[in-house]
mmCIF file of C-alpha atoms and ligand atoms in Angstrom:
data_model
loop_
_atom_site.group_PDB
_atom_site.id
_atom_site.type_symbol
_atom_site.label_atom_id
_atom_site.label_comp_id
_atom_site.label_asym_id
_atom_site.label_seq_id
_atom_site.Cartn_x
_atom_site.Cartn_y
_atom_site.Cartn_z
ATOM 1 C CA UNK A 29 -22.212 -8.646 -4.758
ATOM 2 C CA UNK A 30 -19.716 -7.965 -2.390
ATOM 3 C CA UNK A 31 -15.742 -7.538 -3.445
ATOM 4 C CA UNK A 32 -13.384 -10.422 -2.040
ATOM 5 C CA UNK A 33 -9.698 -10.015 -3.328
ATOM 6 C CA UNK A 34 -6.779 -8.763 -6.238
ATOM 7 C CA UNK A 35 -5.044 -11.648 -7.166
ATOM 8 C CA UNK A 36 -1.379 -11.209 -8.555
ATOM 9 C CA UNK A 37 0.758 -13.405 -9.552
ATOM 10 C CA UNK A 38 4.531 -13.624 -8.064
ATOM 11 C CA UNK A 39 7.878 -14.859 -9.212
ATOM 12 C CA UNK A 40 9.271 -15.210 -6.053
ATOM 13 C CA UNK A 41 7.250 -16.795 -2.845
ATOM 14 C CA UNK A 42 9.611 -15.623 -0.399
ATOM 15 C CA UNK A 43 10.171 -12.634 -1.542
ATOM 16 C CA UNK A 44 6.671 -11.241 -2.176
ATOM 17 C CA UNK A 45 6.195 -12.701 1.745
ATOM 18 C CA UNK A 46 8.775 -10.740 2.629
ATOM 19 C CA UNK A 47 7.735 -7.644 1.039
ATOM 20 C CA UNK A 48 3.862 -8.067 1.621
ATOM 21 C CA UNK A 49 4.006 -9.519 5.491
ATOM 22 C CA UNK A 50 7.598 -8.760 7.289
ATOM 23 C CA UNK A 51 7.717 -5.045 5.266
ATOM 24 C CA UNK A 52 4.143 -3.808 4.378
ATOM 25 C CA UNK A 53 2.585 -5.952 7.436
ATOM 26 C CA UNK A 54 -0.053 -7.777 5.865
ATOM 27 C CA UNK A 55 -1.268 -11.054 7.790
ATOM 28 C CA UNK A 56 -1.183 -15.367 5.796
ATOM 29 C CA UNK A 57 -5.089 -15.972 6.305
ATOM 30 C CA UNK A 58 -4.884 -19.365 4.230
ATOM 31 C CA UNK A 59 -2.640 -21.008 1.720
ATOM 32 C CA UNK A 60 -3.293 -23.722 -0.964
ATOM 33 C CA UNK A 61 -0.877 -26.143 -2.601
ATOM 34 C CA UNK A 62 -1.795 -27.791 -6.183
ATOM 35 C CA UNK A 63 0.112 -30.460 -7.204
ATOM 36 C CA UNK A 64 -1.751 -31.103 -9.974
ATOM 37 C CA UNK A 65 -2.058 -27.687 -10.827
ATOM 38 C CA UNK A 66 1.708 -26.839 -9.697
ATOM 39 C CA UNK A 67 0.681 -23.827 -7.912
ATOM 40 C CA UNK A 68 0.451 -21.980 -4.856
ATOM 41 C CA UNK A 69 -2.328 -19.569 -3.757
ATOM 42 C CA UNK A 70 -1.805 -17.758 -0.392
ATOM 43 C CA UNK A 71 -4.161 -15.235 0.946
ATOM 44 C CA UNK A 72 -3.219 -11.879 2.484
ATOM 45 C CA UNK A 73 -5.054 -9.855 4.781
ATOM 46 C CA UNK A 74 -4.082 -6.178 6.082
ATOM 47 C CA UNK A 75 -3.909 -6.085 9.869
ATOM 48 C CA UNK A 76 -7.391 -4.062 10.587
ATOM 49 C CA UNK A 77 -9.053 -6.833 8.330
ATOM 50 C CA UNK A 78 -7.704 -9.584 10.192
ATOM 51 C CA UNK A 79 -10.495 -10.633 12.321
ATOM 52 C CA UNK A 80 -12.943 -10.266 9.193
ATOM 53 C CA UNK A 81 -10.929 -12.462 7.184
ATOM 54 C CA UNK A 82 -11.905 -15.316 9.779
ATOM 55 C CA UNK A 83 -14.943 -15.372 8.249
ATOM 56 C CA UNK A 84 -14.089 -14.580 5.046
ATOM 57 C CA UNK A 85 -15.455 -11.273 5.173
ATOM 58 C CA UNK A 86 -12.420 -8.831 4.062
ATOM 59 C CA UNK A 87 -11.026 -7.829 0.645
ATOM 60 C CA UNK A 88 -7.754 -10.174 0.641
ATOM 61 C CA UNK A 89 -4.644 -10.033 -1.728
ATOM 62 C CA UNK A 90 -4.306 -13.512 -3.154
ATOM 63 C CA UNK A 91 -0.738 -14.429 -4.227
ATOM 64 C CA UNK A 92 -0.331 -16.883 -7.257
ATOM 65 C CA UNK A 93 2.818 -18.825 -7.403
ATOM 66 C CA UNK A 94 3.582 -20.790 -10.299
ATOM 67 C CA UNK A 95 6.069 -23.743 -9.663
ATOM 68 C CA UNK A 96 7.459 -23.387 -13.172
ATOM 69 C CA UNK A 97 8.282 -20.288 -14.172
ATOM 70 C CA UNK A 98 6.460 -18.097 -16.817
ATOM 71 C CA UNK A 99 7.102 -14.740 -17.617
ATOM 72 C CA UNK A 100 4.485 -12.199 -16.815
ATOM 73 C CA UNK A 101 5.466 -9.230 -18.605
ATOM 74 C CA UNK A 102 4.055 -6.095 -17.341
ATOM 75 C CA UNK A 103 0.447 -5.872 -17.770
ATOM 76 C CA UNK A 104 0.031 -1.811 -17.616
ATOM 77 C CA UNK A 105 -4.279 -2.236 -17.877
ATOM 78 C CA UNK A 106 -3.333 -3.157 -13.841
ATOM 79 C CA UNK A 107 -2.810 -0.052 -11.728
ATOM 80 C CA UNK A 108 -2.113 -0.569 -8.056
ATOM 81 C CA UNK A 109 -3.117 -2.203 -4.693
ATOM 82 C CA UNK A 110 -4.103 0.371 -2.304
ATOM 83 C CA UNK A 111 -3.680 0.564 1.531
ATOM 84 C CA UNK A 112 -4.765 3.215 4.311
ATOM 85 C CA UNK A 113 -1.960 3.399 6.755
ATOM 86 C CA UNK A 114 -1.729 5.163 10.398
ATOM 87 C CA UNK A 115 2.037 6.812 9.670
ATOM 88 C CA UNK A 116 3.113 7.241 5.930
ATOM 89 C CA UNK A 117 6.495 9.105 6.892
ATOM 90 C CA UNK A 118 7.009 6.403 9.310
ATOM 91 C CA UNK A 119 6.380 3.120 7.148
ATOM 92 C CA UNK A 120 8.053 4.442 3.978
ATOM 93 C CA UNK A 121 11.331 5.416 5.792
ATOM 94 C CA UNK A 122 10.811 1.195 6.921
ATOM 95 C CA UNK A 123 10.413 0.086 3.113
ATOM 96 C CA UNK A 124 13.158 2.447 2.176
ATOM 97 C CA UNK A 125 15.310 1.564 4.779
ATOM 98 C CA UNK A 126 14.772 -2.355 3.473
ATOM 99 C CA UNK A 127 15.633 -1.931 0.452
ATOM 100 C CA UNK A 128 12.074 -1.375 -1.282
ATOM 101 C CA UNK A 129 11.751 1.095 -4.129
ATOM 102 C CA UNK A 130 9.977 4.377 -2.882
ATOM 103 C CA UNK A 131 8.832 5.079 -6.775
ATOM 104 C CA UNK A 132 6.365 8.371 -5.225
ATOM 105 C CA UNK A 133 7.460 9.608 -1.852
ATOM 106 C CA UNK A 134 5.178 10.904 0.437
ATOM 107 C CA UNK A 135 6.094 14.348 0.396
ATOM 108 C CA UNK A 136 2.578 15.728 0.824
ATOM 109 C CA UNK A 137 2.047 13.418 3.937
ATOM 110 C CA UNK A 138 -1.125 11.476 2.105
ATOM 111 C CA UNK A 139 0.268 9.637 -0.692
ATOM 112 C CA UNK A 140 2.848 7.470 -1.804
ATOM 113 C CA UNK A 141 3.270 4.910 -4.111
ATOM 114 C CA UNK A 142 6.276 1.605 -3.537
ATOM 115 C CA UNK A 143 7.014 -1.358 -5.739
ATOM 116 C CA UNK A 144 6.873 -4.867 -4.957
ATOM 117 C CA UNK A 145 9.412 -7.638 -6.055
ATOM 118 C CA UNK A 146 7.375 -7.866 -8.972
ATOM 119 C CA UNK A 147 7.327 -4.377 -10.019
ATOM 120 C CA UNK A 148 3.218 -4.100 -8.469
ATOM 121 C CA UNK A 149 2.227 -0.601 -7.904
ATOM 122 C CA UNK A 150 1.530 -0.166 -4.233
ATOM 123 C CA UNK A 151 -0.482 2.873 -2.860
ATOM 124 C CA UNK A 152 -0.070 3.902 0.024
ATOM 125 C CA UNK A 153 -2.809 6.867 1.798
ATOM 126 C CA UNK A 154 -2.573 8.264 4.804
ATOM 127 C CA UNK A 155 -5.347 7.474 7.691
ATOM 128 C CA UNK A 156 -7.005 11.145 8.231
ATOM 129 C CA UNK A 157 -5.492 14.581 8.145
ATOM 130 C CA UNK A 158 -2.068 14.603 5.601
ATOM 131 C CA UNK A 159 0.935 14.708 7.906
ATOM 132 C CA UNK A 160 2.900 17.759 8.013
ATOM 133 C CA UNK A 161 5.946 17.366 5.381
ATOM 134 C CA UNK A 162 9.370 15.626 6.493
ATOM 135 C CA UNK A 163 12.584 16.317 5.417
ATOM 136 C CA UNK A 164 13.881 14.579 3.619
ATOM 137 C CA UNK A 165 10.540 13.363 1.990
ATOM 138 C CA UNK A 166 9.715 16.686 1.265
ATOM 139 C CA UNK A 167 11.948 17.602 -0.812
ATOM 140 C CA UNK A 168 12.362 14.221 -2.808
ATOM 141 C CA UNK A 169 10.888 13.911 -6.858
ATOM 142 C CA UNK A 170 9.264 10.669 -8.215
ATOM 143 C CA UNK A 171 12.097 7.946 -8.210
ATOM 144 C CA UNK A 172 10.478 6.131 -11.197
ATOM 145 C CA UNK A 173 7.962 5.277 -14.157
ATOM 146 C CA UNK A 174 4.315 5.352 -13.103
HETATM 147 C C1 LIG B 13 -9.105 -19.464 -5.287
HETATM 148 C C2 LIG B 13 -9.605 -18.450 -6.288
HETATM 149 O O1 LIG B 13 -9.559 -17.170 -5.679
HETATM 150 C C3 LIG B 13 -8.758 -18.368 -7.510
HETATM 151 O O2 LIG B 13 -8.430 -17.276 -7.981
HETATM 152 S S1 LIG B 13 -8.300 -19.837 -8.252
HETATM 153 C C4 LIG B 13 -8.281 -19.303 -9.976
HETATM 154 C C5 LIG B 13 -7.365 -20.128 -10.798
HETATM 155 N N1 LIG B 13 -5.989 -19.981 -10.369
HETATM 156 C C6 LIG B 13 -5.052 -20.827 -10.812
HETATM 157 O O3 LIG B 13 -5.299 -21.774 -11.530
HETATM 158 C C7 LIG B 13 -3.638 -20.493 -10.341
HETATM 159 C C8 LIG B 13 -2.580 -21.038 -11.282
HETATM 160 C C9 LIG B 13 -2.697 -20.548 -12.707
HETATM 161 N N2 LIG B 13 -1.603 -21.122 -13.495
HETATM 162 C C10 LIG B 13 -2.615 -19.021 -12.803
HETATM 163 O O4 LIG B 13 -1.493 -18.493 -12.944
HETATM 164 O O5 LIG B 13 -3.689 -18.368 -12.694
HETATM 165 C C11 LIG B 13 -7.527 -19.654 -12.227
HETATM 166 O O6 LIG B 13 -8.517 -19.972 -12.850
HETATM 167 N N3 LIG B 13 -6.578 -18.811 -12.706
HETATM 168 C C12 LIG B 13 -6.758 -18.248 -14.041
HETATM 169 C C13 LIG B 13 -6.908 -16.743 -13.933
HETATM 170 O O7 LIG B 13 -7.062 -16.084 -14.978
HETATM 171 O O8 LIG B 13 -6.842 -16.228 -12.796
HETATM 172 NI NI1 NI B 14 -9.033 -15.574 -7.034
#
């Protein structure tokens, strides 16, 4: 068995490509339109996994979008996507900076946890050693509901 992707679904194309590619930096590895369906999958690969997802061989995000709309609710049995990242201080003041909800900073320079346009949990870890704390990350609480 080997693990190939999360799917979620989204409300909003654009703006879960904005928040997944142009903010979090995740790479379009394939897309497919259903007309008959009236859907559109797109798959998402973080930038380290890149070259693996050529061959199909890395864990992928795979956005839903329903033409018509539905409403999704909030399904809390889901818990979050999770990504290692080289600079944790450095990408969150990014996402903060652009608007995207910082709902666990990462005051202890290894975790933090932001929300997508659709309210998905988003872990973030930091690659190796924690960094040492940053003002004013350090000193921030939780911004939101877990
Ligand atoms: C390509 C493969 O990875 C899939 O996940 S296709 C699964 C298929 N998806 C859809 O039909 C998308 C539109 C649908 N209205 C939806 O919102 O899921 C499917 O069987 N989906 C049902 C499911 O429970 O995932
Ligand atoms: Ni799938």
């Amino acid at each position: 068995m080997r693990y190939l992707h999360t799917m979620v679904r989204v409300k909003d194309l654009d703006a879960s490509l904005d928040f997944y590619c142009n903010k979090l930096g995740l790479q379009e590895v394939r897309r497919t339109e259903s007309e008959k369906g009236r859907f559109t999958l797109i798959f998402l690969a973080a930038p380290e996994d890149g070259d693996r997802a050529k061959t199909d061989k890395a864990p992928l995000v795979e956005l839903t979008y329903n033409w018509d709309p539905e409403d999704y609710g909030e399904g809390r049995n889901f818990g979050h996507l999770a990504f290692e990242v080289d600079d944790i201080y450095g990408l969150c003041d990014k996402l903060q900076k652009s608007g995207v909800t910082i709902n666990r900073p990462p005051r202890d320079g290894h975790m933090a946890f932001v929300r997508s346009p659709d309210n998905i949990s988003v872990e973030l870890l930091q690659k190796g050693d924690s960094k040492e704390p940053a003002e004013p990350w350090a000193s921030m609480g939780n911004t939101g509901h877990w």
